[in-house]
Coordinates of C-alpha atoms and ligand atoms in Angstrom, one line a residue:
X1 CA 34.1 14.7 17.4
X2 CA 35.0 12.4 14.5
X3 CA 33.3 9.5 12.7
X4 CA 34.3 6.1 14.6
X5 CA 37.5 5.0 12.9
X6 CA 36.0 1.2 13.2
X7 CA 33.5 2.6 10.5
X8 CA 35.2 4.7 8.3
X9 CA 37.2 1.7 8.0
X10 CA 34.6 0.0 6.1
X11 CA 34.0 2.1 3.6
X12 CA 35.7 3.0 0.2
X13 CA 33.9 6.5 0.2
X14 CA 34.5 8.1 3.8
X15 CA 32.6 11.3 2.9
X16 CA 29.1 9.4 2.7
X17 CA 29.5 9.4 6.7
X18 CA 28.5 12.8 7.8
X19 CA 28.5 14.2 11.6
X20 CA 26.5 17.2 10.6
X21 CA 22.9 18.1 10.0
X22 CA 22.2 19.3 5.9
X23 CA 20.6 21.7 5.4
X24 CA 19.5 23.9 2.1
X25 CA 22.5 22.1 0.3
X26 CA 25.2 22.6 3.3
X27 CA 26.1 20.8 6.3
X28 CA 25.2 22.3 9.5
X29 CA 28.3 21.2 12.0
X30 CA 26.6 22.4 15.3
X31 CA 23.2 23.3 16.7
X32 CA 22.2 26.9 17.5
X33 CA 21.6 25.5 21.1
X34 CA 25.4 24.4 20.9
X35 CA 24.0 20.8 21.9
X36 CA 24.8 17.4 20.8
X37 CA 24.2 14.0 20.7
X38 CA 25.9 10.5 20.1
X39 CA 24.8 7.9 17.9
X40 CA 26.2 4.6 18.8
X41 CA 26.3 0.6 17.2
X42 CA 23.6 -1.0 19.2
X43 CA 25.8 -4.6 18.7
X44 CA 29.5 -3.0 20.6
X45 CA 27.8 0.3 22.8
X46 CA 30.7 2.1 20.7
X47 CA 29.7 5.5 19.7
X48 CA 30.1 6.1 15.4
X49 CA 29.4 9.6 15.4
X50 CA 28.4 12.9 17.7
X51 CA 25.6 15.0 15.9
X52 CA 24.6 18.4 16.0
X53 CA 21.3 18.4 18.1
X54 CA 19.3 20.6 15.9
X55 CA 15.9 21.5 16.7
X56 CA 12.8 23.4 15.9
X57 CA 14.9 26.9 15.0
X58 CA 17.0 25.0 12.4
X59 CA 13.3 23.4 11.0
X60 CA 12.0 26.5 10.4
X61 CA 15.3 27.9 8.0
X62 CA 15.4 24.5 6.4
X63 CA 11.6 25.1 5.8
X64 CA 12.2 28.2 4.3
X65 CA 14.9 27.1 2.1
X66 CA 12.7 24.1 0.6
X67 CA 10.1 26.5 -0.1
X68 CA 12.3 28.7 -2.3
X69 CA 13.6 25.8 -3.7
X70 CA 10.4 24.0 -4.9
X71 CA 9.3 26.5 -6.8
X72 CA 11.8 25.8 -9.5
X73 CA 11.5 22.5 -8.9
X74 CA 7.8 22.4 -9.6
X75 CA 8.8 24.6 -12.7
X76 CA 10.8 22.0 -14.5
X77 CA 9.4 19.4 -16.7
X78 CA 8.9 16.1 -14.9
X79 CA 11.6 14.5 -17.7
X80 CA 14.1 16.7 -15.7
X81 CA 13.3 15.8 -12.4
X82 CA 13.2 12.0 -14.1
X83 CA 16.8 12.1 -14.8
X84 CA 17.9 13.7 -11.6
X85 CA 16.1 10.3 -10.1
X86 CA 17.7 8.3 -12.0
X87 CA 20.9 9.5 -11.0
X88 CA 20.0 9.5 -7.5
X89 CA 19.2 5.5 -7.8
X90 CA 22.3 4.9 -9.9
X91 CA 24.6 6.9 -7.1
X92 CA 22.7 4.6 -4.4
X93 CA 23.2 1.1 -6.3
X94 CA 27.0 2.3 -7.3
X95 CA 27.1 3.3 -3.2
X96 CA 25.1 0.4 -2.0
X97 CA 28.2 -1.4 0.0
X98 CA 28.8 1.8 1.7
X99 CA 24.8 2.5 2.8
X100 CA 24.5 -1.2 4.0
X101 CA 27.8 -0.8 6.5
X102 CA 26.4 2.8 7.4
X103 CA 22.9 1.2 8.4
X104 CA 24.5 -1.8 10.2
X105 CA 26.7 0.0 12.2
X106 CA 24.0 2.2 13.2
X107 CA 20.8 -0.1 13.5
X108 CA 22.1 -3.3 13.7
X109 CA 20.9 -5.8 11.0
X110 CA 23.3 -8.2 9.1
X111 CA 24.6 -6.5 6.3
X112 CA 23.4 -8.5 3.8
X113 CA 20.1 -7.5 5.2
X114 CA 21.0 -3.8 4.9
X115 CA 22.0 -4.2 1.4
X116 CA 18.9 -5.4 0.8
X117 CA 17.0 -2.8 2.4
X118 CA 19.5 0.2 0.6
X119 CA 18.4 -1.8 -3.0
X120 CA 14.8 -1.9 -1.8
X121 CA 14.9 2.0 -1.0
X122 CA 16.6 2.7 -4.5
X123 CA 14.0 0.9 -6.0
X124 CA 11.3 3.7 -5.4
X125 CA 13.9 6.0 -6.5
X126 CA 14.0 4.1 -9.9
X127 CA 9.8 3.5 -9.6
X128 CA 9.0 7.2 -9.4
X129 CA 11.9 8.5 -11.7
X130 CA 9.8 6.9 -14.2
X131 CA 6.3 7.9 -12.3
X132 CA 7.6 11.4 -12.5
X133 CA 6.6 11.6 -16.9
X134 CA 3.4 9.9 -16.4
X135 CA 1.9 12.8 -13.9
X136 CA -1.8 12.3 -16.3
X137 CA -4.6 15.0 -16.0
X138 CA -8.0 14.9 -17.6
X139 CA -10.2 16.7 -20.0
X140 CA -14.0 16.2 -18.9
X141 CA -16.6 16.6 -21.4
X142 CA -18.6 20.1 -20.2
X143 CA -21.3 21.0 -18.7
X144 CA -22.6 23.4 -20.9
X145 CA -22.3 24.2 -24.5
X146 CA -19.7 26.9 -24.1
X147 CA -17.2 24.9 -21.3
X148 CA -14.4 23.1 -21.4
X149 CA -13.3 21.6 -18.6
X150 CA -9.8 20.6 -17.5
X151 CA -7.9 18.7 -14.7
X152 CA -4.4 19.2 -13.8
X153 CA -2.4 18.1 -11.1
X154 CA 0.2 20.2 -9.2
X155 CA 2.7 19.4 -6.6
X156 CA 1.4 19.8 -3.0
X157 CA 4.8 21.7 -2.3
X158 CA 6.9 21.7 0.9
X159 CA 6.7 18.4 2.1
X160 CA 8.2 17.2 6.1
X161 CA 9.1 13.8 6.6
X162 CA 9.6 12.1 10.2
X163 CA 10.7 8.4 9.5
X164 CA 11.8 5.4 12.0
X165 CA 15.3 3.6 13.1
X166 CA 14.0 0.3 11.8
X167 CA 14.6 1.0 7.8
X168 CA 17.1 4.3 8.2
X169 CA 16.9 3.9 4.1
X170 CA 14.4 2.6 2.8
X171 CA 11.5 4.7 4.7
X172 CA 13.0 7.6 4.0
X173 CA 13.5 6.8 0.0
X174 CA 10.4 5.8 -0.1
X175 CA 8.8 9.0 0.9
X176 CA 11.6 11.4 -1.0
X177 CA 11.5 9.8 -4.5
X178 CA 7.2 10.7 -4.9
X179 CA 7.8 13.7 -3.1
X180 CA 10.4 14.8 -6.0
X181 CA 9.1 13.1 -8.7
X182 CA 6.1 15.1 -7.9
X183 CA 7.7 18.2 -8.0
X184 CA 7.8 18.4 -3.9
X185 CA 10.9 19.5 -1.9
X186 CA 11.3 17.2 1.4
X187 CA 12.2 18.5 4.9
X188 CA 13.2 15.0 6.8
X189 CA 14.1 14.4 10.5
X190 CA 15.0 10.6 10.7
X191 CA 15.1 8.3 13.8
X192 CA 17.9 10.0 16.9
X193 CA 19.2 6.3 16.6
X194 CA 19.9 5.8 12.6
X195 CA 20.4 9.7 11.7
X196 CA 23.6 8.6 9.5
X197 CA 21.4 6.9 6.9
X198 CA 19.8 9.6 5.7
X199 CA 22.2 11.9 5.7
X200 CA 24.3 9.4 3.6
X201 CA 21.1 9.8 1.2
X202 CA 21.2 13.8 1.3
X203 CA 25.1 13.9 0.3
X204 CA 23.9 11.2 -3.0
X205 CA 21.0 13.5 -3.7
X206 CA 23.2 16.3 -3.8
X207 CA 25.8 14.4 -6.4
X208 CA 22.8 13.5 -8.3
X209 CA 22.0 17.2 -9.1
X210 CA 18.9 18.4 -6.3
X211 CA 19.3 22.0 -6.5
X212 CA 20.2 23.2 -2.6
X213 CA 17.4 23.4 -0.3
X214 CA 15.2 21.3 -1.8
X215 CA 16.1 17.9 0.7
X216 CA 17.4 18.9 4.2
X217 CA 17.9 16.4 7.0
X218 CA 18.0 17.6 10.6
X219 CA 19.5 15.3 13.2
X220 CA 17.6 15.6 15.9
X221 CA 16.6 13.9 19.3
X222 CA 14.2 17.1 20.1
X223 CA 11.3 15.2 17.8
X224 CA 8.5 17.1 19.4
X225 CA 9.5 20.5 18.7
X226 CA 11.0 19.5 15.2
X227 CA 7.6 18.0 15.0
X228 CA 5.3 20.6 16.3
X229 CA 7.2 22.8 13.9
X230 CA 6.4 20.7 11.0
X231 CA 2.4 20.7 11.9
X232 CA 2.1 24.5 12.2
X233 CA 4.6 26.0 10.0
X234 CA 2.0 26.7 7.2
X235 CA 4.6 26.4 4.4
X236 CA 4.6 22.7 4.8
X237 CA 1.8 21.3 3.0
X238 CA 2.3 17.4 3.8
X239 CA 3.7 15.4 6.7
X240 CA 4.9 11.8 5.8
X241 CA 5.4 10.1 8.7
X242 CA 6.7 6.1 9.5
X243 CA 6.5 5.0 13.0
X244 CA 4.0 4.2 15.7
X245 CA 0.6 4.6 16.0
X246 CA 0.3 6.5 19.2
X247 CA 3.0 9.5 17.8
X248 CA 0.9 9.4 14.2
X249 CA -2.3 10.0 16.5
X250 CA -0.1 13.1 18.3
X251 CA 0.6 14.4 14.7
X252 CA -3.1 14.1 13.6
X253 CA -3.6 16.0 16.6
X254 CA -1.4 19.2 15.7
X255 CA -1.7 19.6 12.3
X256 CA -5.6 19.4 13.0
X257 CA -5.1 23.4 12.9
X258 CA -3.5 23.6 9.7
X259 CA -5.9 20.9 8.6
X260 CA -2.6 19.5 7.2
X261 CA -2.2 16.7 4.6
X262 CA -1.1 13.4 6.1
X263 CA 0.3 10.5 5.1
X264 CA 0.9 8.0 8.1
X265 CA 2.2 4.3 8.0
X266 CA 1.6 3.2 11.5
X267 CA 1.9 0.4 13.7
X268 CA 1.0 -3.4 12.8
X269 CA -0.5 -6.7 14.3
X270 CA 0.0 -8.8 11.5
X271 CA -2.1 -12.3 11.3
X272 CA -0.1 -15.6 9.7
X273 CA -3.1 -18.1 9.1
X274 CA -1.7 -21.3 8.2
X275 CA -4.5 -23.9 7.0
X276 CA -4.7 -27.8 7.2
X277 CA -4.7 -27.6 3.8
X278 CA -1.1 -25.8 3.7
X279 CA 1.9 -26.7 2.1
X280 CA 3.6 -26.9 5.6
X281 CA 7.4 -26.6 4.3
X282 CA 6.3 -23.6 2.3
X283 CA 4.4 -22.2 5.1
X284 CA 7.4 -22.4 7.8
X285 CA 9.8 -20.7 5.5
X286 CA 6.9 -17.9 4.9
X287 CA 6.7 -17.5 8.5
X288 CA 10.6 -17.4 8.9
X289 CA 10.7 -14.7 7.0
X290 CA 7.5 -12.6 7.6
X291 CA 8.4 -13.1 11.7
X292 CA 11.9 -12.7 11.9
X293 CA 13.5 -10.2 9.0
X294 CA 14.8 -7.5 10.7
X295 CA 14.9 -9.3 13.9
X296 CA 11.4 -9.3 13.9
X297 CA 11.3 -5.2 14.1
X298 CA 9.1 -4.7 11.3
X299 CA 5.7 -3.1 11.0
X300 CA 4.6 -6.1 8.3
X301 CA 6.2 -9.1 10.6
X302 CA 3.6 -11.5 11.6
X303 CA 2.8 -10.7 15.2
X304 CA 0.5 -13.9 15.7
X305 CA 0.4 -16.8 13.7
X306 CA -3.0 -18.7 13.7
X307 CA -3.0 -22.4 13.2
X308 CA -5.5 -25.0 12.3
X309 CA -5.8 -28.0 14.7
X310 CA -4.9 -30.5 12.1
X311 CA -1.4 -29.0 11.1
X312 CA -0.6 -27.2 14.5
X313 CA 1.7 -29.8 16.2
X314 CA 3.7 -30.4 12.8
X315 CA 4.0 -26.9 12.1
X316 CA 5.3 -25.5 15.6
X317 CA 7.5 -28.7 15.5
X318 CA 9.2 -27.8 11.7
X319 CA 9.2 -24.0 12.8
X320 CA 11.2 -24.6 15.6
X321 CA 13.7 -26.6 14.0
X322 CA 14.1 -23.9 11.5
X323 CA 14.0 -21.0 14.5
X324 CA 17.0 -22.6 16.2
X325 CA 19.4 -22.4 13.0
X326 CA 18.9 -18.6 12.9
X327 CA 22.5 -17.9 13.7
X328 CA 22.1 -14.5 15.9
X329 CA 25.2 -12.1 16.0
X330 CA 26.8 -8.6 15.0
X331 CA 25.6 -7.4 11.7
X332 CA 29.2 -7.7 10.3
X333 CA 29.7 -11.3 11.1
X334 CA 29.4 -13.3 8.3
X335 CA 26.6 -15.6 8.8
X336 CA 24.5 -13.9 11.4
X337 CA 20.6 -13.8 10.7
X338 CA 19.9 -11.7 14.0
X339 CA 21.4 -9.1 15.0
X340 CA 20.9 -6.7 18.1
X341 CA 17.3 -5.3 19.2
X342 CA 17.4 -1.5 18.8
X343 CA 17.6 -0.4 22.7
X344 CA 17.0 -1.7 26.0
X345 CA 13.3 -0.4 25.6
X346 CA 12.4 -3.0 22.7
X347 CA 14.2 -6.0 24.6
X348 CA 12.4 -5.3 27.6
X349 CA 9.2 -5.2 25.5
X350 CA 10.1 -8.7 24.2
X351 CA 10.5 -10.2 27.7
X352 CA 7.6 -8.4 29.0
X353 CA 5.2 -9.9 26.0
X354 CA 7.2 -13.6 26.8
X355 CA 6.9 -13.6 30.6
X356 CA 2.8 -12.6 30.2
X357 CA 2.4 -15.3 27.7
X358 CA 4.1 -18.2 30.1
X359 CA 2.4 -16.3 33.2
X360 CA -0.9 -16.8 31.4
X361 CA -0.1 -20.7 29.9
X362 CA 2.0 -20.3 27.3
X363 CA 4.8 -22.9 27.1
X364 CA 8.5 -21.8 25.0
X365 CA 9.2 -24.0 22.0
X366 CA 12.6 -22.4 21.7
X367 CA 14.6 -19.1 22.9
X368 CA 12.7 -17.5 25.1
X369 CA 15.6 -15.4 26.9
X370 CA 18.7 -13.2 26.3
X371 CA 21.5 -14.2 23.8
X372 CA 24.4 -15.3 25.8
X373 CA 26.3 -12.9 24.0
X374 CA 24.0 -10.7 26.3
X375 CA 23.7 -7.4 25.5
X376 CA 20.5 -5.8 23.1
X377 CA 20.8 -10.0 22.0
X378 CA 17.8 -12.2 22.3
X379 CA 17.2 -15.7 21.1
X380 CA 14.7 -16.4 18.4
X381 CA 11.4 -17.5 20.1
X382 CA 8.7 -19.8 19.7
X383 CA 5.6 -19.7 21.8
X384 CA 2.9 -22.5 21.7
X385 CA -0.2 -22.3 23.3
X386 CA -0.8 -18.7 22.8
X387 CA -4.7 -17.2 23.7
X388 CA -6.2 -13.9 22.7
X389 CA -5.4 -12.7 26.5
X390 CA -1.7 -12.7 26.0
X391 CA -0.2 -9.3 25.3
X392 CA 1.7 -11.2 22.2
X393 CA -2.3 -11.2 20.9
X394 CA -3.2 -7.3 21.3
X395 CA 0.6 -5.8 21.0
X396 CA 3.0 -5.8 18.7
X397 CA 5.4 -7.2 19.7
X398 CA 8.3 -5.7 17.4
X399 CA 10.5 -8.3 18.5
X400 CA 12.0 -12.0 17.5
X401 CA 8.8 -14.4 19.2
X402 CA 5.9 -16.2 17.0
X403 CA 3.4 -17.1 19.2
X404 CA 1.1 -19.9 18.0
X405 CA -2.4 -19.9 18.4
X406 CA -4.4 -23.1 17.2
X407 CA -7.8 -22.8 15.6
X408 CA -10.4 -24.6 14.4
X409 CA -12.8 -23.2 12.0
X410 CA -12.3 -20.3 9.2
X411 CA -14.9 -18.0 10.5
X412 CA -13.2 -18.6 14.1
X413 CA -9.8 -17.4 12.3
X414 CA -11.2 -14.5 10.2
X415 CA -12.6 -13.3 13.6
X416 CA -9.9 -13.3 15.8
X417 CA -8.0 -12.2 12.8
X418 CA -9.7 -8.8 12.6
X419 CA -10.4 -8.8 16.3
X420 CA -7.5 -6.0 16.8
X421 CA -7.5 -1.7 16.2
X422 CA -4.5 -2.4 13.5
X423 CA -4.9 -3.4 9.8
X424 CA -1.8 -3.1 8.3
X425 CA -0.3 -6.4 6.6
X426 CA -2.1 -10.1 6.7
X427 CA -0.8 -13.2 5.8
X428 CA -2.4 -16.8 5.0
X429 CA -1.7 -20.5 3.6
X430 CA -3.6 -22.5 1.7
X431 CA -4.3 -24.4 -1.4
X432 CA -7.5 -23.8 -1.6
X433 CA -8.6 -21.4 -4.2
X434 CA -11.6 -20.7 -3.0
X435 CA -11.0 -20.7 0.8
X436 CA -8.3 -18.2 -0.1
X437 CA -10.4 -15.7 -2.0
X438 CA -13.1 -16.0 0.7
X439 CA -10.5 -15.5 3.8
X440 CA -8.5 -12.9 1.9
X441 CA -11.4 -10.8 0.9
X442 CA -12.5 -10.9 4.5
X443 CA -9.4 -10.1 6.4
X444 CA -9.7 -6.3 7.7
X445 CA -6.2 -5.6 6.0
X446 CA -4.8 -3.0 3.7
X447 CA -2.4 -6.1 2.2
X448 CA -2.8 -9.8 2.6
X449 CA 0.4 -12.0 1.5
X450 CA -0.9 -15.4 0.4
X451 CA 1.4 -18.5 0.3
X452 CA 4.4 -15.9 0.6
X453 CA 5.5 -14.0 3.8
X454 CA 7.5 -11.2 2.1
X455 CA 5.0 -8.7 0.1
X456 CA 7.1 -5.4 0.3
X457 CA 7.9 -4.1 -3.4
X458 CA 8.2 -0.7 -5.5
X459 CA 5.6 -1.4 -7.7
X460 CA 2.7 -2.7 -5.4
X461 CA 0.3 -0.3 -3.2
X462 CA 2.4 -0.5 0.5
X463 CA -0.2 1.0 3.4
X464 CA -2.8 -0.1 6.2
X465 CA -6.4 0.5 7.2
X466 CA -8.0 1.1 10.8
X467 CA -5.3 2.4 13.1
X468 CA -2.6 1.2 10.9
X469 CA -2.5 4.5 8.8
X470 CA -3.3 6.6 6.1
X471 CA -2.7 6.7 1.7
X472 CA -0.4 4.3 0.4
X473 CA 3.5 4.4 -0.4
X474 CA 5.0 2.5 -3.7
X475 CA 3.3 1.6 -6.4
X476 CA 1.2 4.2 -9.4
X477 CA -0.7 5.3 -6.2
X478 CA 2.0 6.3 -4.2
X479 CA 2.6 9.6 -6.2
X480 CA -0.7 10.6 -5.5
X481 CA -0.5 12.0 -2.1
X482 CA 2.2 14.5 -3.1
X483 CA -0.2 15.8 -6.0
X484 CA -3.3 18.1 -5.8
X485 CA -6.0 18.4 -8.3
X486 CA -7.0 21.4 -9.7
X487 CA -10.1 21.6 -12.0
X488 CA -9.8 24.4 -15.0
X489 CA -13.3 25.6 -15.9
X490 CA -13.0 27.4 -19.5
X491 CA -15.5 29.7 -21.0
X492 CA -15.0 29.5 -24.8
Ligands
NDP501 N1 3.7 1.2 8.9 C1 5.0 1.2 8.7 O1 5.5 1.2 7.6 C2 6.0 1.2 9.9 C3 5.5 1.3 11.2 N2 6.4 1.4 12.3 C4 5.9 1.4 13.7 O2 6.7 2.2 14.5 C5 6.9 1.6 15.8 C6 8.4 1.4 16.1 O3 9.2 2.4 15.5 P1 9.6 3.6 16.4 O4 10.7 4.3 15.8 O5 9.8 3.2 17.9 O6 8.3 4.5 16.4 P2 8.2 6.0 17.0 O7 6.8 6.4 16.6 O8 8.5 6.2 18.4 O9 9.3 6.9 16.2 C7 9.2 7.1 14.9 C8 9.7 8.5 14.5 O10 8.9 9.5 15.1 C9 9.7 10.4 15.9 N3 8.9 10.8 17.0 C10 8.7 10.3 18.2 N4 7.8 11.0 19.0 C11 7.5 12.1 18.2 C12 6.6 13.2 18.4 N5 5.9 13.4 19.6 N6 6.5 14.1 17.4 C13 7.2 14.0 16.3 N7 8.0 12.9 16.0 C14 8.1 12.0 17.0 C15 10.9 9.6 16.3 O11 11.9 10.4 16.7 P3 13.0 9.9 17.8 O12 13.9 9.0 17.1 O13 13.7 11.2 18.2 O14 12.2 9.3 18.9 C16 11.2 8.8 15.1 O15 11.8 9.6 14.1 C17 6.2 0.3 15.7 O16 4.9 0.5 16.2 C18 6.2 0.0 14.2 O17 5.1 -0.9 13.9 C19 7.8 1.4 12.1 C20 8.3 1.3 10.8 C21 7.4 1.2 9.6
LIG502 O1 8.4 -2.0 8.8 C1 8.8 -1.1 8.1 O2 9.3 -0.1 8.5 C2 8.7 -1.3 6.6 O3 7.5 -0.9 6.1 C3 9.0 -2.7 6.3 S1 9.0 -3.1 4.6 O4 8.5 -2.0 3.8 O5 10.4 -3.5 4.3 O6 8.2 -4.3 4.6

């Protein structure tokens, strides 16, 4: 077993590639089951590296070893764990060529995407470094003569994380820097496609100074028994998970005996309401990038974009135009936009949602079928004509297609908006200052992106309501979930 030589070739620090699970501060080589799996580049089939399949056995000692860890961890001053933060980010930005070839090789994207995505991730690093000194309590006036009350918050403890292939990085950053910051230690298992991500991340965290034990990452494709583990081991006190709604509704499930803390960013069904009253250009190059970042594999991508009569032929006309110049290739081609869908799964799920929508009277723009580079390839799509019957309306679609659905009124759009389980991101366009406040303050969505498709950022409140999740990641909230409040009654 060796790292592939075609990416070791690409990187000026080979050790940041790791084909071993970490865990309390040492890499694990094999599995106690002896088992193994591959992880391959979803552009070439070729495999980059062969992992130790650990499972629940493995979660239960890393568990262990996080707990012994966070207690001096919690111990130090918040100014410690600061700087150790701050090194972590620094190591990531000074590492950030490496991550992004890491993350392409094993998920695809272009590269320049995946540098962007490693820099995003860094930047909750560098957000909660600094959160980490501003962890406030309060002192309430009392209740009685003789009492002093006090409030003081403490870190929840052993945190698990279970994060998704579609941001390898940035998910899992943006789940470990509260977690520390709060005085946490993290148990992660990332996505069986993009484990090499994070383990790139545990060897950084390392150099940055974590003490052992206190960030493991177990490679695993045995999720349910790494996850089962994680509900009922009652030394983890939070489970952070990224990822589909129907797994977070399992997790609810078995932690419901540990009544266990959750934080859960779940699937999306994102709205893009573009008004007569749009700036069209402005609105096309919002839904370029809200549709098709990440090939369109994005919880906050727009997953139907609502039209008004007035603007809808113009629109779907400029959107097209722009579709077709998305240059689709292997992440390491310079130039490419798209890169390959994840598995075979997801591009099935693509041409299932496209051959409903045509079956039911949807007509394709442009794309609509595989790349003829074949392969996980698929063309960017268009789709006019789209109805609330179409699977493209009640799915998401995770996957490079905008269907457009014309409207005519704003209460018609704010309905069919909201008309869906999910409430995770929203978009709309218009000049209108009122019709914005009024549309915006209706949408049933834990964000709402107006006149700009890309709202994802450190400093900003990142979550859903509805099926879409629980809490919120990023922004002075974000710490929150990884802190409990304990009240101090004093008799004086
Ligand atoms: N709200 C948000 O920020 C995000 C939401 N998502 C949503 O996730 C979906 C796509 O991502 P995808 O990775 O396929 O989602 P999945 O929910 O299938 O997988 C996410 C993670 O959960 C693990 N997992 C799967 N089944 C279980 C289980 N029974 N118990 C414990 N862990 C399990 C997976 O492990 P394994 O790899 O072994 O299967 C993976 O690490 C879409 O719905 C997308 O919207 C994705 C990213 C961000
Ligand atoms: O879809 C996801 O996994 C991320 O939440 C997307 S974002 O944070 O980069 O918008």
């Amino acid at each position: 077993m060796a790292i592939a030589a075609s990416l070791l070739a690409r990187l000026k620090d080979t050790s940041l590639a790791v084909e071993s699970g970490f865990i309390a501060g040492r890499p694990v080589a094999s599995a106690a089951t002896g088992r193994t799996f591959e992880v391959t580049n979803p552009s070439t089939g070729e495999v980059l590296a062969t992992l130790p399949d650990l499972n629940r056995a493995e979660a239960a000692a890393a568990i262990d070893a996080a707990q012994e860890a966070q207690k001096d961890w919690a111990a130090r001053t918040g100014k410690d764990r600061a700087t150790i933060l701050r090194r972590l980010f620094d190591l990531m930005v000074a590492n950030a060529d490496d991550l992004a070839a890491i993350l392409t090789a094993e998920m695809g994207k272009p590269l320049a995407e995946a540098k962007g995505e490693v820099l995003y991730g860094a930047s909750y690093v560098e957000w909660f470094g600094e959160e980490a000194k501003r962890v406030y309590g309060d002192t309430i006036p009392g209740h009685q003569p003789d009492k002093r009350i006090i409030v003081v918050k403490q870190p929840v403890g052993v945190v698990a994380a279970i994060t998704p292939w579609n941001f390898p990085n940035a998910m899992l950053a943006r789940k470990l820097a509260p977690a520390l910051a709060a005085g946490c230690a993290m148990v992660a298992k990332p996505a069986s496609e993009t484990p090499l991500s994070a383990l790139a991340l545990a060897v950084l965290a390392e150099r940055a100074g974590l003490p052992a034990g206190l960030f493991s990452v177990l490679p695993s494709t045995d999720s349910v028994s790494v996850g089962r583990e994680f509900c009922e081991n009652p030394k983890i006190r939070k489970l952070t998970f990224t990822g589909s709604t129907n797994v977070g509704k399992i997790l609810m499930r078995q932690g419901a005996d540990q009544v266990l803390k959750l934080g859960l960013e779940l699937g999306g069904n994102a709205p893009f309401i573009v008004f007569d009253d749009a700036d069209l250009d402005a609105a096309v190059e919002g839904a370029i990038v809200s549709k098709y970042r990440n090939n369109g594999q994005t919880c906050v991508c727009a997953n139907r974009l609502y039209v008004q009569a007035g603007v809808y032929d113009a629109f779907a006309q400029k959107l097209a135009e722009r579709v077709g110049q998305i240059k689709v290739g292997d992440g390491f081609e310079a130039g490419a936009l798209a890169g390959p869908l994840i598995s075979d799964k997801a591009l099935a799920k693509v041409e299932e949602h496209i051959a409903d929508a045509t079956a039911k009277g949807a007509q394709v723009l442009t794309g609509g079928r595989r790349d003829q580079r074949g392969g996980l390839y698929f063309e960017p799509t268009v789709l006019t004509g789209a109805t609330a019957t179409m699977k493209v309306a009640r799915e998401e679609t995770f996957g490079p297609v905008a269907p457009l659905f014309r409207f005519e009124t704003v209460s018609e759009v704010v309905a069919m908006a909201n008309n869906t389980e999910f409430g995770l991101a929203s978009y709309l366009y218009s000049r209108d200052v009122s019709k914005i406040f009024r549309v915006a303050e209706a949408l049933e969505y834990g964000m709402v992106g107006i006149n700009t498709g890309l709202i994802s950022t450190e400093v900003a409140p990142f979550g859903g309501i509805k099926q879409s999740g629980l809490g919120r990641e990023g922004s002075k909230y974000g710490i929150e979930d990884y802190l409990e409040i304990k009240y101090l009654c004093l008799s004086v």
